[in-house]
Amino acid sequence: MTILVTGFTGKVGQEVAKKLKSFQLSIRCAVRNIEKAKKQYEDEYEFVELDLSKPETFAPALSGIDGVFLMYPPGEGIQFEQFVESARQNNIKHIVYLSLKDVQYMPFVPHFKNEKTIKKSGIPYTFVRAGYFMQNLNDFLRNEIREKHRIFVPAGKGKTSFVDARDVAYIAALSLKDSDKHRFQKYVITGAEAFDFFEVASQMTKILKVPIHYDNPTFKQFKKTMLNRGVDEKFVNVVIGVHAPTKLGLAGGIKYDYEKVTSAQPTSLLQYIMDYQSQWMSKEEKS
């Protein structure tokens, strides 16, 4: 069995590749630029070209593949339906799709339509519906935390059931490894606790030994600050959209699918902060 891992350069895709590799499964990692990937990872992974906005890359990437870890990438002109059709024509036996927690209530997000597209294709699937990633703290929030010691997102006082991307990847990898067991399942993956960003700042302060605070900007304040820095308006709107459910008190729901599938507890926020603490520390703070 050979598995194609899309989104290799993202939060979850690379973790999925690591897990599948640890299971000693045959994998190919889909990237837009093979040479760039080879320079960074050398012979650690096998790479194949795939760009979901370029249908001519679909069939070659899917050739000889049995299962696919599929995620919806950022960018213009994504041909998702055509890719799924190409997967069907290439007799893909299982798609594990990275979706969103509560997606069934959000017809305005691409994942809602994408799940329906996969269902209609007839390809056996597993939907891994992830909550808010802890890794956002060391992704687009990292510089603010490291340079200004603040969390700056318009999430209000609402709680979020933060989830570690490594846990999401583990569920995805298990679903591909044991396809028969996990076909046609919809797993909602969250952490075991929900926190507001004031509590996140408090936990970071304890671990980093540096005062971290949460500014709690309004949508208007956040957008103005980001645009003044030259951040792309589309990205700013996406960030606002991601945090709007939290501000409305809709993001705190905790699910227990991770425990049911793995018989283990998901990674705690405290453990995550400990694992990644160097990401938020300046050279002076590290020394």
mmCIF file of C-alpha atoms in Angstrom:
data_model
loop_
_atom_site.group_PDB
_atom_site.id
_atom_site.type_symbol
_atom_site.label_atom_id
_atom_site.label_comp_id
_atom_site.label_asym_id
_atom_site.label_seq_id
_atom_site.Cartn_x
_atom_site.Cartn_y
_atom_site.Cartn_z
ATOM 1 C CA MET A 1 0.000 0.000 0.000
ATOM 2 C CA THR A 2 1.355 3.409 -0.998
ATOM 3 C CA ILE A 3 -0.071 6.615 0.427
ATOM 4 C CA LEU A 4 0.047 10.108 -1.055
ATOM 5 C CA VAL A 5 0.402 12.862 1.546
ATOM 6 C CA THR A 6 -0.772 16.282 0.402
ATOM 7 C CA GLY A 7 -0.078 19.478 2.325
ATOM 8 C CA PHE A 8 3.375 18.204 3.289
ATOM 9 C CA THR A 9 4.674 21.705 4.015
ATOM 10 C CA GLY A 10 1.722 22.537 6.297
ATOM 11 C CA LYS A 11 0.955 22.016 9.989
ATOM 12 C CA VAL A 12 -0.617 18.591 9.642
ATOM 13 C CA GLY A 13 0.700 17.082 6.404
ATOM 14 C CA GLN A 14 4.289 16.764 7.542
ATOM 15 C CA GLU A 15 3.191 15.252 10.842
ATOM 16 C CA VAL A 16 1.072 12.729 8.917
ATOM 17 C CA ALA A 17 4.128 11.813 6.840
ATOM 18 C CA LYS A 18 6.179 11.305 10.010
ATOM 19 C CA LYS A 19 3.527 9.051 11.541
ATOM 20 C CA LEU A 20 3.086 6.966 8.391
ATOM 21 C CA LYS A 21 6.845 6.611 8.100
ATOM 22 C CA SER A 22 6.994 5.402 11.705
ATOM 23 C CA PHE A 23 4.390 2.766 10.720
ATOM 24 C CA GLN A 24 6.834 1.708 7.967
ATOM 25 C CA LEU A 25 4.287 2.391 5.242
ATOM 26 C CA SER A 26 5.228 3.401 1.700
ATOM 27 C CA ILE A 27 4.506 7.117 1.212
ATOM 28 C CA ARG A 28 4.954 9.862 -1.345
ATOM 29 C CA CYS A 29 4.812 13.485 -0.307
ATOM 30 C CA ALA A 30 3.092 15.912 -2.660
ATOM 31 C CA VAL A 31 4.748 19.306 -3.113
ATOM 32 C CA ARG A 32 4.613 22.077 -5.676
ATOM 33 C CA ASN A 33 8.409 22.343 -5.955
ATOM 34 C CA ILE A 34 10.291 19.037 -5.778
ATOM 35 C CA GLU A 35 13.766 20.563 -5.987
ATOM 36 C CA LYS A 36 13.086 22.913 -3.087
ATOM 37 C CA ALA A 37 11.749 20.039 -0.983
ATOM 38 C CA LYS A 38 14.749 17.836 -1.794
ATOM 39 C CA LYS A 39 17.162 20.582 -0.766
ATOM 40 C CA GLN A 40 15.481 20.852 2.609
ATOM 41 C CA TYR A 41 14.786 17.171 3.330
ATOM 42 C CA GLU A 42 17.296 15.411 1.040
ATOM 43 C CA ASP A 43 16.446 11.685 0.879
ATOM 44 C CA GLU A 44 14.265 11.625 3.989
ATOM 45 C CA TYR A 45 11.070 11.484 1.905
ATOM 46 C CA GLU A 46 10.030 10.638 -1.647
ATOM 47 C CA PHE A 47 8.445 13.645 -3.356
ATOM 48 C CA VAL A 48 6.043 13.996 -6.252
ATOM 49 C CA GLU A 49 4.803 17.169 -7.927
ATOM 50 C CA LEU A 50 1.214 18.128 -7.189
ATOM 51 C CA ASP A 51 -0.488 21.483 -7.533
ATOM 52 C CA LEU A 52 -4.247 21.419 -6.964
ATOM 53 C CA SER A 53 -4.618 24.378 -9.299
ATOM 54 C CA LYS A 54 -2.918 22.420 -12.125
ATOM 55 C CA PRO A 55 -4.968 19.380 -13.217
ATOM 56 C CA GLU A 56 -2.121 18.119 -15.387
ATOM 57 C CA THR A 57 -0.270 17.164 -12.170
ATOM 58 C CA PHE A 58 -3.136 15.056 -10.788
ATOM 59 C CA ALA A 59 -2.861 11.741 -12.644
ATOM 60 C CA PRO A 60 0.962 11.464 -12.388
ATOM 61 C CA ALA A 61 0.825 12.172 -8.646
ATOM 62 C CA LEU A 62 -1.913 9.558 -8.135
ATOM 63 C CA SER A 63 -0.293 6.852 -10.234
ATOM 64 C CA GLY A 64 0.419 3.772 -8.116
ATOM 65 C CA ILE A 65 -1.284 5.277 -5.067
ATOM 66 C CA ASP A 66 -3.763 3.411 -2.855
ATOM 67 C CA GLY A 67 -4.679 5.983 -0.190
ATOM 68 C CA VAL A 68 -4.555 9.769 0.058
ATOM 69 C CA PHE A 69 -4.246 12.161 2.955
ATOM 70 C CA LEU A 70 -6.014 15.152 1.452
ATOM 71 C CA MET A 71 -6.236 18.714 2.624
ATOM 72 C CA TYR A 72 -7.598 21.856 1.008
ATOM 73 C CA PRO A 73 -4.687 24.219 0.353
ATOM 74 C CA PRO A 74 -4.641 28.016 0.303
ATOM 75 C CA GLY A 75 -4.391 29.647 -3.105
ATOM 76 C CA GLU A 76 -6.371 30.614 -6.165
ATOM 77 C CA GLY A 77 -7.942 28.327 -8.730
ATOM 78 C CA ILE A 78 -7.995 25.136 -6.642
ATOM 79 C CA GLN A 79 -9.581 22.339 -8.695
ATOM 80 C CA PHE A 80 -10.738 20.171 -5.801
ATOM 81 C CA GLU A 81 -13.604 18.407 -7.564
ATOM 82 C CA GLN A 82 -11.401 17.565 -10.516
ATOM 83 C CA PHE A 83 -8.738 16.131 -8.202
ATOM 84 C CA VAL A 84 -11.293 13.901 -6.466
ATOM 85 C CA GLU A 85 -12.570 12.726 -9.860
ATOM 86 C CA SER A 86 -8.990 11.948 -10.880
ATOM 87 C CA ALA A 87 -8.605 9.974 -7.634
ATOM 88 C CA ARG A 88 -11.722 7.979 -8.531
ATOM 89 C CA GLN A 89 -10.429 7.281 -12.035
ATOM 90 C CA ASN A 90 -7.132 6.115 -10.545
ATOM 91 C CA ASN A 91 -8.939 3.649 -8.258
ATOM 92 C CA ILE A 92 -7.910 5.275 -4.999
ATOM 93 C CA LYS A 93 -9.158 3.028 -2.206
ATOM 94 C CA HIS A 94 -9.338 5.512 0.668
ATOM 95 C CA ILE A 95 -9.244 9.292 1.175
ATOM 96 C CA VAL A 96 -8.597 10.745 4.613
ATOM 97 C CA TYR A 97 -9.706 14.350 4.395
ATOM 98 C CA LEU A 98 -8.649 17.067 6.852
ATOM 99 C CA SER A 99 -11.819 18.996 7.622
ATOM 100 C CA LEU A 100 -13.097 21.362 10.321
ATOM 101 C CA LYS A 101 -14.853 20.856 13.621
ATOM 102 C CA ASP A 102 -18.568 21.740 13.237
ATOM 103 C CA VAL A 103 -18.204 21.893 9.457
ATOM 104 C CA GLN A 104 -21.722 20.461 9.076
ATOM 105 C CA TYR A 105 -23.056 23.774 10.387
ATOM 106 C CA MET A 106 -20.866 25.944 8.142
ATOM 107 C CA PRO A 107 -22.004 25.758 4.499
ATOM 108 C CA PHE A 108 -20.013 28.928 3.788
ATOM 109 C CA VAL A 109 -16.584 27.223 4.183
ATOM 110 C CA PRO A 110 -14.995 25.160 1.370
ATOM 111 C CA HIS A 111 -14.755 22.046 3.563
ATOM 112 C CA PHE A 112 -18.552 21.733 3.659
ATOM 113 C CA LYS A 113 -18.718 21.342 -0.125
ATOM 114 C CA ASN A 114 -15.509 19.296 -0.245
ATOM 115 C CA GLU A 115 -16.902 16.645 2.092
ATOM 116 C CA LYS A 116 -19.964 16.318 -0.138
ATOM 117 C CA THR A 117 -17.730 16.030 -3.213
ATOM 118 C CA ILE A 118 -15.800 13.155 -1.641
ATOM 119 C CA LYS A 119 -19.003 11.388 -0.571
ATOM 120 C CA LYS A 120 -20.458 11.656 -4.079
ATOM 121 C CA SER A 121 -17.295 10.202 -5.619
ATOM 122 C CA GLY A 122 -17.945 6.817 -4.031
ATOM 123 C CA ILE A 123 -14.375 6.609 -2.726
ATOM 124 C CA PRO A 124 -14.257 5.283 0.848
ATOM 125 C CA TYR A 125 -13.353 8.156 3.162
ATOM 126 C CA THR A 126 -12.538 9.258 6.681
ATOM 127 C CA PHE A 127 -13.222 12.859 7.660
ATOM 128 C CA VAL A 128 -10.905 14.175 10.359
ATOM 129 C CA ARG A 129 -12.632 17.304 11.623
ATOM 130 C CA ALA A 130 -10.078 19.286 13.569
ATOM 131 C CA GLY A 131 -10.570 21.996 16.159
ATOM 132 C CA TYR A 132 -8.412 25.115 16.521
ATOM 133 C CA PHE A 133 -4.742 24.187 16.195
ATOM 134 C CA MET A 134 -2.394 24.886 19.075
ATOM 135 C CA GLN A 135 0.224 25.353 16.350
ATOM 136 C CA ASN A 136 -1.387 28.661 15.380
ATOM 137 C CA LEU A 137 0.455 30.027 18.411
ATOM 138 C CA ASN A 138 3.820 29.273 16.844
ATOM 139 C CA ASP A 139 2.661 29.963 13.298
ATOM 140 C CA PHE A 140 1.005 33.298 12.466
ATOM 141 C CA LEU A 141 0.927 34.405 16.139
ATOM 142 C CA ARG A 142 4.577 33.620 16.846
ATOM 143 C CA ASN A 143 6.180 36.960 16.014
ATOM 144 C CA GLU A 144 3.727 38.944 18.133
ATOM 145 C CA ILE A 145 4.382 36.662 21.085
ATOM 146 C CA ARG A 146 8.148 36.650 20.655
ATOM 147 C CA GLU A 147 8.615 40.349 19.882
ATOM 148 C CA LYS A 148 5.797 42.009 21.836
ATOM 149 C CA HIS A 149 4.953 39.310 24.375
ATOM 150 C CA ARG A 150 1.304 39.452 23.455
ATOM 151 C CA ILE A 151 -1.371 37.322 21.808
ATOM 152 C CA PHE A 152 -3.127 39.517 19.282
ATOM 153 C CA VAL A 153 -6.268 37.943 17.818
ATOM 154 C CA PRO A 154 -9.910 39.101 17.885
ATOM 155 C CA ALA A 155 -11.293 36.127 19.826
ATOM 156 C CA GLY A 156 -12.997 37.930 22.696
ATOM 157 C CA LYS A 157 -13.480 36.038 25.944
ATOM 158 C CA GLY A 158 -14.721 32.834 24.348
ATOM 159 C CA LYS A 159 -13.114 29.479 25.022
ATOM 160 C CA THR A 160 -11.493 27.247 22.416
ATOM 161 C CA SER A 161 -10.924 23.486 22.572
ATOM 162 C CA PHE A 162 -7.350 23.745 21.289
ATOM 163 C CA VAL A 163 -5.963 20.651 19.556
ATOM 164 C CA ASP A 164 -2.385 19.662 18.793
ATOM 165 C CA ALA A 165 -1.809 19.136 15.058
ATOM 166 C CA ARG A 166 0.295 16.109 15.991
ATOM 167 C CA ASP A 167 -2.794 14.462 17.479
ATOM 168 C CA VAL A 168 -4.826 15.230 14.365
ATOM 169 C CA ALA A 169 -2.049 13.730 12.238
ATOM 170 C CA TYR A 170 -1.994 10.599 14.378
ATOM 171 C CA ILE A 171 -5.708 10.006 13.798
ATOM 172 C CA ALA A 172 -5.254 10.592 10.060
ATOM 173 C CA ALA A 173 -2.302 8.203 9.894
ATOM 174 C CA LEU A 174 -4.135 5.505 11.847
ATOM 175 C CA SER A 175 -7.108 5.880 9.504
ATOM 176 C CA LEU A 176 -4.860 5.232 6.508
ATOM 177 C CA LYS A 177 -2.928 2.420 8.170
ATOM 178 C CA ASP A 178 -6.063 0.530 9.202
ATOM 179 C CA SER A 179 -8.367 1.558 6.374
ATOM 180 C CA ASP A 180 -10.996 -1.132 6.877
ATOM 181 C CA LYS A 181 -11.521 -0.071 10.487
ATOM 182 C CA HIS A 182 -11.838 3.651 9.810
ATOM 183 C CA ARG A 183 -13.687 3.902 6.481
ATOM 184 C CA PHE A 184 -16.745 6.139 6.454
ATOM 185 C CA GLN A 185 -15.963 7.543 9.907
ATOM 186 C CA LYS A 186 -16.183 11.205 10.868
ATOM 187 C CA TYR A 187 -13.814 11.976 13.723
ATOM 188 C CA VAL A 188 -13.974 15.294 15.565
ATOM 189 C CA ILE A 189 -10.600 15.921 17.180
ATOM 190 C CA THR A 190 -10.225 18.437 20.004
ATOM 191 C CA GLY A 191 -8.180 18.778 23.140
ATOM 192 C CA ALA A 192 -9.472 17.577 26.514
ATOM 193 C CA GLU A 193 -9.963 21.131 27.836
ATOM 194 C CA ALA A 194 -11.155 24.490 26.537
ATOM 195 C CA PHE A 195 -9.389 27.770 27.287
ATOM 196 C CA ASP A 196 -9.854 31.430 26.511
ATOM 197 C CA PHE A 197 -6.822 33.353 25.301
ATOM 198 C CA PHE A 198 -6.345 35.017 28.683
ATOM 199 C CA GLU A 199 -5.766 31.524 30.110
ATOM 200 C CA VAL A 200 -3.456 30.633 27.220
ATOM 201 C CA ALA A 201 -1.379 33.745 27.943
ATOM 202 C CA SER A 202 -1.226 32.767 31.616
ATOM 203 C CA GLN A 203 0.027 29.256 30.796
ATOM 204 C CA MET A 204 2.633 30.638 28.406
ATOM 205 C CA THR A 205 3.805 33.085 31.068
ATOM 206 C CA LYS A 206 4.406 30.201 33.499
ATOM 207 C CA ILE A 207 6.439 28.150 31.033
ATOM 208 C CA LEU A 208 8.361 30.901 29.258
ATOM 209 C CA LYS A 209 9.054 32.866 32.467
ATOM 210 C CA VAL A 210 8.141 35.984 30.476
ATOM 211 C CA PRO A 211 4.900 37.963 30.973
ATOM 212 C CA ILE A 212 2.613 37.166 28.021
ATOM 213 C CA HIS A 213 -0.687 39.042 27.761
ATOM 214 C CA TYR A 214 -3.746 38.804 25.571
ATOM 215 C CA ASP A 215 -4.798 42.124 24.012
ATOM 216 C CA ASN A 216 -8.313 41.060 22.961
ATOM 217 C CA PRO A 217 -8.649 43.519 20.066
ATOM 218 C CA THR A 218 -11.956 44.133 18.339
ATOM 219 C CA PHE A 219 -12.317 42.963 14.734
ATOM 220 C CA LYS A 220 -11.900 46.583 13.628
ATOM 221 C CA GLN A 221 -8.775 47.153 15.729
ATOM 222 C CA PHE A 222 -7.225 43.901 14.552
ATOM 223 C CA LYS A 223 -7.896 44.597 10.891
ATOM 224 C CA LYS A 224 -6.589 48.147 11.077
ATOM 225 C CA THR A 225 -3.375 47.044 12.808
ATOM 226 C CA MET A 226 -2.713 44.233 10.345
ATOM 227 C CA LEU A 227 -3.443 46.330 7.244
ATOM 228 C CA ASN A 228 -1.174 49.091 8.535
ATOM 229 C CA ARG A 229 1.599 46.493 8.671
ATOM 230 C CA GLY A 230 0.986 45.557 5.059
ATOM 231 C CA VAL A 231 -0.596 42.162 5.757
ATOM 232 C CA ASP A 232 -2.721 40.898 2.867
ATOM 233 C CA GLU A 233 -6.381 41.797 3.441
ATOM 234 C CA LYS A 234 -7.601 38.351 2.368
ATOM 235 C CA PHE A 235 -5.436 36.732 5.031
ATOM 236 C CA VAL A 236 -6.641 39.243 7.634
ATOM 237 C CA ASN A 237 -10.251 38.388 6.800
ATOM 238 C CA VAL A 238 -9.501 34.669 7.093
ATOM 239 C CA VAL A 239 -7.996 35.184 10.557
ATOM 240 C CA ILE A 240 -11.062 37.176 11.620
ATOM 241 C CA GLY A 241 -13.323 34.448 10.256
ATOM 242 C CA VAL A 242 -11.397 31.738 12.123
ATOM 243 C CA HIS A 243 -11.750 33.552 15.448
ATOM 244 C CA ALA A 244 -15.324 34.804 15.064
ATOM 245 C CA PRO A 245 -16.879 31.530 16.364
ATOM 246 C CA THR A 246 -14.661 31.753 19.447
ATOM 247 C CA LYS A 247 -15.798 35.303 20.120
ATOM 248 C CA LEU A 248 -19.400 34.132 19.801
ATOM 249 C CA GLY A 249 -18.788 31.342 22.300
ATOM 250 C CA LEU A 250 -19.113 28.544 19.744
ATOM 251 C CA ALA A 251 -15.589 27.056 19.753
ATOM 252 C CA GLY A 252 -15.327 25.526 23.203
ATOM 253 C CA GLY A 253 -17.039 22.198 22.570
ATOM 254 C CA ILE A 254 -14.990 19.173 23.593
ATOM 255 C CA LYS A 255 -15.270 15.851 21.786
ATOM 256 C CA TYR A 256 -13.808 12.494 22.759
ATOM 257 C CA ASP A 257 -13.098 10.807 19.429
ATOM 258 C CA TYR A 258 -9.333 10.966 20.004
ATOM 259 C CA GLU A 259 -9.667 8.960 23.215
ATOM 260 C CA LYS A 260 -12.054 6.479 21.559
ATOM 261 C CA VAL A 261 -9.694 5.812 18.656
ATOM 262 C CA THR A 262 -6.374 5.785 20.531
ATOM 263 C CA SER A 263 -7.331 4.881 24.134
ATOM 264 C CA ALA A 264 -5.113 7.795 25.170
ATOM 265 C CA GLN A 265 -5.537 11.412 26.188
ATOM 266 C CA PRO A 266 -4.888 14.190 23.642
ATOM 267 C CA THR A 267 -1.891 16.447 24.160
ATOM 268 C CA SER A 268 -2.503 19.130 26.766
ATOM 269 C CA LEU A 269 -1.950 22.803 26.029
ATOM 270 C CA LEU A 270 0.666 22.887 28.782
ATOM 271 C CA GLN A 271 2.623 20.049 27.181
ATOM 272 C CA TYR A 272 2.415 21.725 23.791
ATOM 273 C CA ILE A 273 3.801 25.006 25.198
ATOM 274 C CA MET A 274 6.643 23.096 26.844
ATOM 275 C CA ASP A 275 7.463 21.259 23.600
ATOM 276 C CA TYR A 276 7.552 24.427 21.493
ATOM 277 C CA GLN A 277 8.755 27.014 24.008
ATOM 278 C CA SER A 278 11.910 27.876 22.061
ATOM 279 C CA GLN A 279 9.701 29.136 19.210
ATOM 280 C CA TRP A 280 8.612 32.145 21.269
ATOM 281 C CA MET A 281 11.927 33.031 22.864
ATOM 282 C CA SER A 282 14.434 35.552 21.536
ATOM 283 C CA LYS A 283 18.142 34.687 21.363
ATOM 284 C CA GLU A 284 18.691 36.654 24.563
ATOM 285 C CA GLU A 285 15.911 34.772 26.379
ATOM 286 C CA LYS A 286 17.270 31.411 25.219
ATOM 287 C CA SER A 287 20.770 32.172 26.467
#
